[in-house]
Coordinates of C-alpha atoms in Angstrom, one line a residue:
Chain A
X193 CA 23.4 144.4 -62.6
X194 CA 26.4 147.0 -63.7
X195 CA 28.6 146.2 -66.4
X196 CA 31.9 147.0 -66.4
X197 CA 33.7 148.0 -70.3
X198 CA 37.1 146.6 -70.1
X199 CA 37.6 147.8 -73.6
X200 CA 36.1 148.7 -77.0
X201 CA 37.4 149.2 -80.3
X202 CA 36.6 149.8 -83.7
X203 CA 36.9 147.3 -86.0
X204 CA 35.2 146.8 -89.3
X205 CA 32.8 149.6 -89.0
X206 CA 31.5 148.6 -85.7
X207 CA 32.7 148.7 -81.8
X208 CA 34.1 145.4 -80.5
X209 CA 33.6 145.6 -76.7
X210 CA 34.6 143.5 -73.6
X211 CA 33.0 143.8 -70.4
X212 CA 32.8 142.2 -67.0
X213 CA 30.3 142.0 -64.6
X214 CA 29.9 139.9 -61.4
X215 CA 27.6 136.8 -62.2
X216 CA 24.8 136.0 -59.0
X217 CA 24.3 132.5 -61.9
X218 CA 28.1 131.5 -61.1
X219 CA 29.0 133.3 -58.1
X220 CA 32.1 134.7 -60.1
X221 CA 33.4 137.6 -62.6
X222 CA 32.1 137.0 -65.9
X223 CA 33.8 138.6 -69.1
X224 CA 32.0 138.5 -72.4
X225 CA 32.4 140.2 -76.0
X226 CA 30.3 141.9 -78.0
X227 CA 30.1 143.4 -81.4
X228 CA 27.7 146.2 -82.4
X229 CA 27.8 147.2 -86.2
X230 CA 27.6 150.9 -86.9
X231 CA 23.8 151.8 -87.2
X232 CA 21.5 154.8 -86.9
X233 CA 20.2 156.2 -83.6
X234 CA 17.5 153.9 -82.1
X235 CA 17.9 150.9 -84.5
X236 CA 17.4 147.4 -83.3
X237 CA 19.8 145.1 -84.9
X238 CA 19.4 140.9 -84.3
X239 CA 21.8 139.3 -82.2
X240 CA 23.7 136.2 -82.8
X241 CA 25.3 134.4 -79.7
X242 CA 28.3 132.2 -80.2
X243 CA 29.5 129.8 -78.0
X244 CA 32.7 128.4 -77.4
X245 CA 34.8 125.3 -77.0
X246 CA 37.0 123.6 -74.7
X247 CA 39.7 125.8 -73.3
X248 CA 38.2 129.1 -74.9
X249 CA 37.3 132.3 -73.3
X250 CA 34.9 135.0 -75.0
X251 CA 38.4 135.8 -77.1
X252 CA 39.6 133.2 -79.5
X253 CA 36.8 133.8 -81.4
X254 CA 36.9 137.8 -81.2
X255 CA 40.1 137.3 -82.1
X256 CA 40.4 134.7 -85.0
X257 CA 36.6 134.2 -85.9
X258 CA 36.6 136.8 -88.7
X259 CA 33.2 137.4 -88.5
X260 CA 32.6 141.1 -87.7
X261 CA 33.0 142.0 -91.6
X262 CA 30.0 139.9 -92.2
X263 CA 28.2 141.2 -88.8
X264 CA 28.7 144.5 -90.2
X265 CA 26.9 144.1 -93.5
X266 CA 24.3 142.4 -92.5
X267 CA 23.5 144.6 -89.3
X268 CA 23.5 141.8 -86.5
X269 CA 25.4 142.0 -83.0
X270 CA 27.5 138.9 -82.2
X271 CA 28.1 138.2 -78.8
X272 CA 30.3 135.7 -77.0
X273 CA 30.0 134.0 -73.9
X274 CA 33.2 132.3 -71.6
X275 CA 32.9 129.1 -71.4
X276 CA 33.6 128.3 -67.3
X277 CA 33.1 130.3 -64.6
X278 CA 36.7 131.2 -63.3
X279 CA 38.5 132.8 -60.2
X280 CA 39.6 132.0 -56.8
X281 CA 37.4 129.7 -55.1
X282 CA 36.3 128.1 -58.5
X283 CA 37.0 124.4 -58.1
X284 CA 38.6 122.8 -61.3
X285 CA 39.4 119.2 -62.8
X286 CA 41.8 117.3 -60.4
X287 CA 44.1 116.7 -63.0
X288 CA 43.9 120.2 -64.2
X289 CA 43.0 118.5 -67.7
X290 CA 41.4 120.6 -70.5
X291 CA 38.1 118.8 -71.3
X292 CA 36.7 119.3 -67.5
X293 CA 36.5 122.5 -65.4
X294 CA 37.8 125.8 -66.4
X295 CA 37.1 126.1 -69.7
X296 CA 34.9 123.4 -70.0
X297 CA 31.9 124.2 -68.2
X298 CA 29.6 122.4 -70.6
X299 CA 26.6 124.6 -71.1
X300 CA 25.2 122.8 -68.2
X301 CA 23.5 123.6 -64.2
X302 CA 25.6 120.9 -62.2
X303 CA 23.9 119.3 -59.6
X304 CA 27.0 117.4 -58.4
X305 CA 29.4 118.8 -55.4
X306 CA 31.7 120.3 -55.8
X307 CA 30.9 122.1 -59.3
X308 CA 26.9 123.3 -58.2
X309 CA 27.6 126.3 -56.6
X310 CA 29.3 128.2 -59.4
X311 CA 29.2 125.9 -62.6
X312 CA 25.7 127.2 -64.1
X313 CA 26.8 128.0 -67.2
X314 CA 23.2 126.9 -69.0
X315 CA 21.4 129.5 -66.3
X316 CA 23.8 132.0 -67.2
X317 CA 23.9 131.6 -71.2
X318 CA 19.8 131.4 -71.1
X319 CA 18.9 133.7 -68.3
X320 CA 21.5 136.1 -67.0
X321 CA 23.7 137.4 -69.9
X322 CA 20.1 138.3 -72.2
X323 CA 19.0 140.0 -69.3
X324 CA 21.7 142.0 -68.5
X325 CA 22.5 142.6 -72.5
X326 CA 18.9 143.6 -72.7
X327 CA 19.3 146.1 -69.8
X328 CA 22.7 147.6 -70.8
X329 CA 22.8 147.4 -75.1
X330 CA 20.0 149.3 -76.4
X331 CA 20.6 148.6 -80.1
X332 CA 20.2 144.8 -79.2
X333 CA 17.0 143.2 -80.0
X334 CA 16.0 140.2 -78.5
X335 CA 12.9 139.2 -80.2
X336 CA 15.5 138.3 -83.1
X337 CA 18.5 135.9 -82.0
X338 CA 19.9 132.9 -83.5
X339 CA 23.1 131.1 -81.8
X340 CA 25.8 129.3 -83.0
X341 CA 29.2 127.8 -81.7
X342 CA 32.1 125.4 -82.0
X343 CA 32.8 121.9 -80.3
X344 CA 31.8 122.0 -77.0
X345 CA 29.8 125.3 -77.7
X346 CA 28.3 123.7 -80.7
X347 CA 26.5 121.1 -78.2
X348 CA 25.6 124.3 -76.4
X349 CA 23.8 125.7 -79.8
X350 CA 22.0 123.0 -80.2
X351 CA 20.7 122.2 -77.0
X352 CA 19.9 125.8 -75.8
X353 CA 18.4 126.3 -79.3
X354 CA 16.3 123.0 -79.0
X355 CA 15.2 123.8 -75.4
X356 CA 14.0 126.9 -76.5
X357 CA 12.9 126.8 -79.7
X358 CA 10.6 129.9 -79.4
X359 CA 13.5 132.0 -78.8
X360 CA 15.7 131.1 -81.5
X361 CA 14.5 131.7 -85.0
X362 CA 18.0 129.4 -86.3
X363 CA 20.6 127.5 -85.3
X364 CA 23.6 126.5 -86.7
X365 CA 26.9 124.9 -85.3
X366 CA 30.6 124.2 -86.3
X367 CA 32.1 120.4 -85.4
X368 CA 29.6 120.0 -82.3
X369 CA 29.6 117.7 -79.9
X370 CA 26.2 115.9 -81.1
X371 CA 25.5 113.3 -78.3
X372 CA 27.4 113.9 -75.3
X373 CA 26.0 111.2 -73.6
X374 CA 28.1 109.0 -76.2
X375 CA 31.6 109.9 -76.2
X376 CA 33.9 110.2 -73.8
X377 CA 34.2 114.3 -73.2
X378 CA 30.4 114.3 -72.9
X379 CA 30.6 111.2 -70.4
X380 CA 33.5 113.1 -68.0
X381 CA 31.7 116.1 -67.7
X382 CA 27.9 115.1 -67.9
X383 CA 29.2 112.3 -65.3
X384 CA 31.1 115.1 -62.9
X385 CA 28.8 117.7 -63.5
X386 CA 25.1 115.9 -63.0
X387 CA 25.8 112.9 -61.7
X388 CA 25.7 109.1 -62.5
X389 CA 22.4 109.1 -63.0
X390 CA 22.1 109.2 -67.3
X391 CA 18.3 110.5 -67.0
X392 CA 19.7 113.6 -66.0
X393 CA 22.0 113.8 -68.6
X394 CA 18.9 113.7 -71.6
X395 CA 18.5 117.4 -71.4
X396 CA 21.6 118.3 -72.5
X397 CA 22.1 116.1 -75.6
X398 CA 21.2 117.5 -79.1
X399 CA 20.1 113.8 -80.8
X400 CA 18.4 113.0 -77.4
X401 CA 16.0 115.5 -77.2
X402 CA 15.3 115.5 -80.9
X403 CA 14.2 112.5 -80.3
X404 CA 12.2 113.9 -77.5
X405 CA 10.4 116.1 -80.0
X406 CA 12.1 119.1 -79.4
X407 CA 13.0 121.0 -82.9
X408 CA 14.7 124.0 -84.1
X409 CA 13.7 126.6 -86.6
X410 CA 16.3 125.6 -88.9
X411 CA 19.7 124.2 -88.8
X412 CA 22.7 124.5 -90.8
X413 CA 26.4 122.4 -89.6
X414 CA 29.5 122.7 -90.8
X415 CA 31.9 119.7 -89.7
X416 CA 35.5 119.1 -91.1
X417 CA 36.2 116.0 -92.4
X418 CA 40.1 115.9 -91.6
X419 CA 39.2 116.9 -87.6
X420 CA 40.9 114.6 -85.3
X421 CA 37.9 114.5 -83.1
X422 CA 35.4 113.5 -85.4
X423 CA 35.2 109.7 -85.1
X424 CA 35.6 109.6 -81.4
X425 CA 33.9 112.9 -79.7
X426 CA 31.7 114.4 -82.6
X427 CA 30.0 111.7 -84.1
X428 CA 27.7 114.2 -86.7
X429 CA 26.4 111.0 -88.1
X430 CA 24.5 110.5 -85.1
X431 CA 23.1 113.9 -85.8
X432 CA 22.3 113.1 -89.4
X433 CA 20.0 110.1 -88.2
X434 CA 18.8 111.8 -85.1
X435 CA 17.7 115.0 -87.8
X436 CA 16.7 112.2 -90.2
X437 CA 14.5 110.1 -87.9
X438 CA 12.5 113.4 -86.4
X439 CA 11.8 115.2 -89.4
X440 CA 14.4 118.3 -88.6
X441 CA 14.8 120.6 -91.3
X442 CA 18.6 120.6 -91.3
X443 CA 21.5 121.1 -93.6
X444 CA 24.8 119.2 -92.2
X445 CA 27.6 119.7 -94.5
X446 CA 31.0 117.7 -94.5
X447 CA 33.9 119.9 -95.7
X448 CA 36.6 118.1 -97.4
X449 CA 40.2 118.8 -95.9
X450 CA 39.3 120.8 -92.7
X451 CA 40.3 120.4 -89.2
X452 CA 38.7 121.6 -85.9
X453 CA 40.6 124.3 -85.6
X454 CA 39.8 128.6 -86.3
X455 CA 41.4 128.0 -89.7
X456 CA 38.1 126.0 -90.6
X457 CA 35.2 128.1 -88.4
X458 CA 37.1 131.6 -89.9
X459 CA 36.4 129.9 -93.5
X460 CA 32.6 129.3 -92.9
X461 CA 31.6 132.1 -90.0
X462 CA 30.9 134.9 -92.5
X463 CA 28.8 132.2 -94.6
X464 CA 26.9 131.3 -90.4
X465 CA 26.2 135.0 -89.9
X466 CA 24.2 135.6 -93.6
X467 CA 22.5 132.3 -93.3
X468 CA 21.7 133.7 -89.9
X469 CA 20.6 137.2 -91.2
X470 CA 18.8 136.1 -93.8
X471 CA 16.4 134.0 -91.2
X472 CA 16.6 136.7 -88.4
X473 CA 15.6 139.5 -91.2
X474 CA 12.8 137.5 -92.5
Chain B
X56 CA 68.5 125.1 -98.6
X57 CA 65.9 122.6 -97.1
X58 CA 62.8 123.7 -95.2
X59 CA 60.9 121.6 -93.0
X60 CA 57.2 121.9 -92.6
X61 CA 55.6 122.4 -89.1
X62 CA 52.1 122.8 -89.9
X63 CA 49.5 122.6 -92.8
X64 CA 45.9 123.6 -92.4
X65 CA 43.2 123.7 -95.2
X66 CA 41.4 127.2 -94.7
X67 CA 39.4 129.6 -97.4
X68 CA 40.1 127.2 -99.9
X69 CA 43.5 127.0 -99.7
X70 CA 46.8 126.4 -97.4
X71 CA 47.9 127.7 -94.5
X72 CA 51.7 126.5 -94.0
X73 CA 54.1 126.8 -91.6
X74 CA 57.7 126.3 -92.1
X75 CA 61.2 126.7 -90.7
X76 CA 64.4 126.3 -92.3
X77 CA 68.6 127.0 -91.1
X78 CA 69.4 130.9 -92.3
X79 CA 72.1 131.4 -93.4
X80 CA 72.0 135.2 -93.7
X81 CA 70.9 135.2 -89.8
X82 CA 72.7 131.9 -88.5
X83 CA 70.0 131.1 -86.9
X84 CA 66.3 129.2 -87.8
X85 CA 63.6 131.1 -89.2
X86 CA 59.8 130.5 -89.3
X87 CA 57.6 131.7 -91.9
X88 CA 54.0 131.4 -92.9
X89 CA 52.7 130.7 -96.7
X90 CA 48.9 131.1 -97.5
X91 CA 49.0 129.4 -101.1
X92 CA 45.3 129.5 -102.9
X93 CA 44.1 126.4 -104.5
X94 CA 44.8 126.7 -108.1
X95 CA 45.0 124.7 -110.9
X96 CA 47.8 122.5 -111.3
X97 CA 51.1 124.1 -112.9
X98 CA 49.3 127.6 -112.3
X99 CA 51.8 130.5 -111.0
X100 CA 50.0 132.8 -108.7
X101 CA 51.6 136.2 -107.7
X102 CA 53.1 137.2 -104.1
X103 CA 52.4 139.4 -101.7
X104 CA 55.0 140.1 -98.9
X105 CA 53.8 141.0 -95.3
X106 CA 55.9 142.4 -92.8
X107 CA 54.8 142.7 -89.5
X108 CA 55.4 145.2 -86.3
X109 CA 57.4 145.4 -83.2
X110 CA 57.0 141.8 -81.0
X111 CA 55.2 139.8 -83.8
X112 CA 56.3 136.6 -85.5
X113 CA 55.1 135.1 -88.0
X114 CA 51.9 133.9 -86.2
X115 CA 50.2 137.1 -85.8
X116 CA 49.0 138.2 -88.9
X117 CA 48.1 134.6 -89.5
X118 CA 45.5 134.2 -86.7
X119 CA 44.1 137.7 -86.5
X120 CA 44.9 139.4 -90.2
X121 CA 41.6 138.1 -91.7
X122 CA 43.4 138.1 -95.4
X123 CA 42.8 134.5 -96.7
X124 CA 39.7 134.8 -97.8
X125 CA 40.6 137.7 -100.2
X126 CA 43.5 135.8 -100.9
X127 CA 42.0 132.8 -102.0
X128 CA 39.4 134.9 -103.8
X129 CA 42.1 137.3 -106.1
X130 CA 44.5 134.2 -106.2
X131 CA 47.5 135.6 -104.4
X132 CA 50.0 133.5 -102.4
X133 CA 50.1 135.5 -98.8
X134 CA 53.7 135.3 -97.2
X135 CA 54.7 136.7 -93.7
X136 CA 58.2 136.3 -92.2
X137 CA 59.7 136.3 -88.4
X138 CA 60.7 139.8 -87.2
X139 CA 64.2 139.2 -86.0
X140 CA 66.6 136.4 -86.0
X141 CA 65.9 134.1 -82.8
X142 CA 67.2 131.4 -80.6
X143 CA 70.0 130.9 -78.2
X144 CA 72.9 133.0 -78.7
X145 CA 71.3 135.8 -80.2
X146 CA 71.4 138.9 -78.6
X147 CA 68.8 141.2 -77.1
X148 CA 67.7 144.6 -75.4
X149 CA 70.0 144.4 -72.6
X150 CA 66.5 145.7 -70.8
X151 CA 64.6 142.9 -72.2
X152 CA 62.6 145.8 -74.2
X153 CA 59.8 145.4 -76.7
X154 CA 60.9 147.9 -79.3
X155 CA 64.3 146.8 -79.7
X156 CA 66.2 143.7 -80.0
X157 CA 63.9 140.2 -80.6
X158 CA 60.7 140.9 -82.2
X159 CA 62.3 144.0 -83.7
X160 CA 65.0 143.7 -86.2
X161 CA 63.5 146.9 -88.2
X162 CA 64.2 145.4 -91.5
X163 CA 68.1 146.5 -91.2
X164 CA 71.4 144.5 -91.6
X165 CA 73.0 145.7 -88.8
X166 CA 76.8 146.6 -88.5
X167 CA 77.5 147.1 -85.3
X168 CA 78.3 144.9 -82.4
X169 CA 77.2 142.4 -81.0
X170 CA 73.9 142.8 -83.3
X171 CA 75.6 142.5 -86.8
X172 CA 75.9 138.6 -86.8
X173 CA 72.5 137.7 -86.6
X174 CA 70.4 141.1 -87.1
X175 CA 70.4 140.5 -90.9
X176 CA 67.0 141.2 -92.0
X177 CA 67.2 142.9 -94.9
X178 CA 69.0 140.7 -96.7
X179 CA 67.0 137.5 -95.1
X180 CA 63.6 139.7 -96.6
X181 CA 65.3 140.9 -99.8
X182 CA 67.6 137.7 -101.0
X183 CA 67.4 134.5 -99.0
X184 CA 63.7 134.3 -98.2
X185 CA 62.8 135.4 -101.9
X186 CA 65.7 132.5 -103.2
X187 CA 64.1 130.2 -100.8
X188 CA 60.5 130.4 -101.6
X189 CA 61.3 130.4 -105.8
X190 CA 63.1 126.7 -105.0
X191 CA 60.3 125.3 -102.5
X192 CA 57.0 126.7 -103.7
X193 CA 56.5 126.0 -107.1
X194 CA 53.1 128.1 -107.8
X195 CA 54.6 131.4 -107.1
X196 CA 55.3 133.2 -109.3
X197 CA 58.4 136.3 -108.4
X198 CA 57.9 138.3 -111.3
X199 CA 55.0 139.5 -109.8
X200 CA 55.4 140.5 -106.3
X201 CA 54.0 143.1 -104.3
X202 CA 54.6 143.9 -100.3
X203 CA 52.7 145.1 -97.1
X204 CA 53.6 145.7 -93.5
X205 CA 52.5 147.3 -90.1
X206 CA 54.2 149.5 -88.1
X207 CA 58.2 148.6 -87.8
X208 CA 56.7 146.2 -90.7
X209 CA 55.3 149.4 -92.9
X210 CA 58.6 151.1 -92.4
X211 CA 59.8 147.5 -94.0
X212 CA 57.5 147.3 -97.0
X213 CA 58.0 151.2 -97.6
X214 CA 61.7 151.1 -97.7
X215 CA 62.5 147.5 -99.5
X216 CA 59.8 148.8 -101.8
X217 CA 61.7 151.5 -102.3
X218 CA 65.7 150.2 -102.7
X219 CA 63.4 147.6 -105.1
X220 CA 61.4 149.1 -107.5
X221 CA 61.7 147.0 -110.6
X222 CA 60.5 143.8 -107.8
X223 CA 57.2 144.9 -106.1
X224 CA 54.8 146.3 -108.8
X225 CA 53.0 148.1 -105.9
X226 CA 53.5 148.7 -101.8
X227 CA 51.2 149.3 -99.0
X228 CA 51.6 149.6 -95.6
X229 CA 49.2 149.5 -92.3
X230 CA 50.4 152.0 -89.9
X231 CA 53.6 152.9 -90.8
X232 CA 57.2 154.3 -89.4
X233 CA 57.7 156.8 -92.0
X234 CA 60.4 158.3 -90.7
X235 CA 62.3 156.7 -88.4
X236 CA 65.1 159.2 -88.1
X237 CA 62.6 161.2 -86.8
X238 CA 61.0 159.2 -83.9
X239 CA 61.6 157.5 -80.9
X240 CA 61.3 154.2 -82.1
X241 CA 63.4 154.6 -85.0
X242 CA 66.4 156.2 -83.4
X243 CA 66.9 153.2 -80.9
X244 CA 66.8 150.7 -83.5
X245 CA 69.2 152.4 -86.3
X246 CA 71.6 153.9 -83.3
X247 CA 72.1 150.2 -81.9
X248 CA 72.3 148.4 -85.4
X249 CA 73.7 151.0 -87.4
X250 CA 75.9 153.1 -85.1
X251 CA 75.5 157.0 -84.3
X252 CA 76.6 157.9 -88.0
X253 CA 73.6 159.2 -89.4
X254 CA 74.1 158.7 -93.1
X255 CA 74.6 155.2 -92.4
X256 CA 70.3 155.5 -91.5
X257 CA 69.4 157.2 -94.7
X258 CA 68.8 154.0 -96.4
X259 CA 66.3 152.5 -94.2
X260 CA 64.0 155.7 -94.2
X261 CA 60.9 155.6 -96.4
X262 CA 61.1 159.7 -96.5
X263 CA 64.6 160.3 -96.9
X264 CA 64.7 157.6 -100.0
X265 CA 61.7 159.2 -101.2
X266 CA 63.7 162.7 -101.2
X267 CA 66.6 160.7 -102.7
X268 CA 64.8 160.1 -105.6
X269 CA 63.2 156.5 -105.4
X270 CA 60.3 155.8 -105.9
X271 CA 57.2 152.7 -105.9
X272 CA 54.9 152.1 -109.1
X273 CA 51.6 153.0 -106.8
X274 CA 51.6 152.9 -103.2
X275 CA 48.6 152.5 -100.7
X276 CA 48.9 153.8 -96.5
X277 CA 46.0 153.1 -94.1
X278 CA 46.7 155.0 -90.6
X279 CA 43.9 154.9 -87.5
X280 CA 43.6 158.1 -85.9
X281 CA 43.0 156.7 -82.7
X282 CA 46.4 155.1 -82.7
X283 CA 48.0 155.8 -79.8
X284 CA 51.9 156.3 -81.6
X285 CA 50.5 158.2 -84.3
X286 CA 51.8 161.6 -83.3
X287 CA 55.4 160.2 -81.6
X288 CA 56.3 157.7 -83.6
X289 CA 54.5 157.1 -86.7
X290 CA 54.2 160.9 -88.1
X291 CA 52.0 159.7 -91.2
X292 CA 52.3 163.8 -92.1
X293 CA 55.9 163.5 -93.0
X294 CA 55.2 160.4 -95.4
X295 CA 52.2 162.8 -97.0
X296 CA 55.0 165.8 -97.5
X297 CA 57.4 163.7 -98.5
X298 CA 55.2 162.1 -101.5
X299 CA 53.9 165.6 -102.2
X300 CA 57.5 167.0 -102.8
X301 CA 58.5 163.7 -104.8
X302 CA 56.0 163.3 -107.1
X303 CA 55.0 159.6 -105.7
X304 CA 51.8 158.8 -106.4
X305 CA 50.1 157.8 -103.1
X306 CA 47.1 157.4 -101.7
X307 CA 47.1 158.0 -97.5
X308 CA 44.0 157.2 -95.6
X309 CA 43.2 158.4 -92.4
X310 CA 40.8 156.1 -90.9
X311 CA 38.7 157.8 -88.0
X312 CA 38.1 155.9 -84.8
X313 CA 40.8 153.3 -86.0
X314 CA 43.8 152.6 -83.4
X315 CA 47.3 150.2 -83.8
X316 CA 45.7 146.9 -83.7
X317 CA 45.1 143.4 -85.5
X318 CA 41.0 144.9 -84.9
X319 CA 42.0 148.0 -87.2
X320 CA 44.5 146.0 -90.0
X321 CA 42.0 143.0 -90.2
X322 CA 38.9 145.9 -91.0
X323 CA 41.7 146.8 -94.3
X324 CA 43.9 143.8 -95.2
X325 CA 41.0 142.4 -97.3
X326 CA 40.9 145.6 -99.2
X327 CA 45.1 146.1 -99.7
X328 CA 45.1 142.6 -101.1
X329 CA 42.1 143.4 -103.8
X330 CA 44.5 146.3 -104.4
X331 CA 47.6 144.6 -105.1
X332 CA 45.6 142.0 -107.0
X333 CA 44.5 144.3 -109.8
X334 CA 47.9 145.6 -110.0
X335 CA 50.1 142.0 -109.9
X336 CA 47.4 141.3 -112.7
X337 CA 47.7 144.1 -114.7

């Protein structure tokens, strides 16, 4: 599995890099970022994956995510994920809308025509891309991750994080989607992607499979209390019970004033990454 | 002098506006950016003026500078004008080029034709937006301002610095044009705007004004040696001779590995606005 750099550059006493390499998950290109802190010859330094929302590619948050000053300090890679597979061939919503298809591939294997063939993105974000980091980073070690993300990416947090709870020693997530199965962006793509059948849908819904038992580490959220999607798509007070009900260690905070926007994860990422390091160094 | 307000978003503990307003200076609209701290109420914080480089608005430094947290942290208000006047009927490169024209007013009221009507932005960075702000922002406080820039935007902070002394209790600068009588760059802009008469350019170079005698309270220069226009256009040397021969105290930082980008100013804006903290609070 070669990689291909499409760029690196130094930022904050570290390299930010972008590569490419052709996905045999999706069928497609993929392009992902990654940050390495400066660090002596044969250290291993903790990675923290970051996962994306609706519309985003690996760069929104490289660019406005501010977090490689905090990466740097505390010695831990960050890496970031697209969130769709895209190119020719790639089939997309109907309506071209933004919460379905390109951008929006939901941290989910559909099962559905047409999206099985190349929208895998929970195989690729589980399997392929730590694989093909492990092969190709040297300085990344993978018996020390945590992941994090925003919106659509925050469901991905938690539901990769709670699927594989050996693998993650934390968790943490900014405005996620907490029950997919119960608002209307989780119910378009769940529905598209997997089917009508809701069973199938139960894997990939945070207060669902806490429910199931499944548990993380430790969690930490951070959800705006002036975000437009917060009553209709987020619901974090179903998260709040669903943590509350199972007994999961979990700190959810409500921040006063902020929106869903990079203006609000830029103010708390740095704060993610040393809760994270702290946990990861432990 | 009204403004109207496009956006406000609550990040770092503070305020991230947008706003726009009718120039008069330009006849044309402009759109600027104010990060205001919280504060207490009836508190005047100082002002620190950002300029920024060839094709920017207003928007880029906001997204990708990484400064508010520092901001909010040292109390400073963060402001960061347009470029160039914009809009229908103002004039461009007649080749549509990036270094000239829109995105690229170089800090100059211009005098010649057809440029001299709306290419005012010297005196929209020096007198209206200055008047403006006093009558709209309460909490900042213009007896203490200090001013940053990259690139055509260091060249802009050097040389208003410079014609201002008594205003900006200390200058810094990301990258700068030094000399832009000297370079590429410099001699497209201040031919077209200015006309072929070369004294007519002496005011809007940082090293001639420095070997006319002016000079800044304290002055701070990051360059990246990796920059790809160091050697053509930005000639950080000359600025280093020319502070040398003048007596300006100055301290000019070549940062290894370091290129032109947001990845490089982000890694030092933090660290310019602790600077001109301690010296707006002195």
């Amino acid at each position: 599995m070669p990689i291909e750099t499409l760029s690196t550059t130094r930022s904050h006493g570290g390299t930010q890099g972008v590569y490419k390499h052709a996905s045999t998950v999706t069928g497609t290109d993929m392009t992902f970022a990654v940050f390495v802190p400066d660090h002596e010859p044969g250290a291993k330094l903790p990675v923290l994956w970051y996962l994306s929302g609706l519309t985003c590619t690996h760069a929104n948050v490289m660019e406005k995510g501010e977090y490689r000053a905090a990466c740097a300090k505390h010695g831990v890679i960050f890496i970031a994920p697209d969130t769709s597979p895209r190119g020719e061939g790639v089939p997309d919503d109907p309506d071209a809308a933004w919460d379905f298809g390109l951008g929006a591939g939901f941290y989910v294997d559909a099962t559905e025509e047409p999206w099985a063939k190349n929208y895998r993105m929970r195989s690729y974000v589980e399997d392929e891309l730590p694989s093909l980091v492990l092969r190709n980073f040297a300085s990344a070690d993978l018996t020390r991750q945590a992941i994090t993300g925003h919106s659509m990416g925050g469901h991905g947090a938690l539901t990769i994080g709670l699927r594989n709870q050996d693998r993650f020693r934390s968790v943490s997530a900014f405005s996620p989607i907490v029950a997919p199965q119960q608002c209307p962006w989780g119910e378009k793509a769940l529905g598209n992607y997997l089917g009508e059948n809701r069973e199938n849908w139960r894997a990939y819904d945070a207060c669902t499979l806490l429910s199931m038992g499944l548990r993380v580490p430790d969690l930490l959220v951070d959800q705006g209390e002036a975000d437009n999607f917060l009553a209709e798509q987020l619901k974090t007070h179903l998260l709040v019970e669903a943590c509350e009900a199972a007994g999961q260690k979990a700190e959810i905070r409500m921040q006063p004033g902020y929106d869903h926007s990079y203006y609000f994860i830029s103010t708390f990422l740095a704060e993610h990454v040393a809760w994270h390091a702290e946990r990861l160094k432990a």
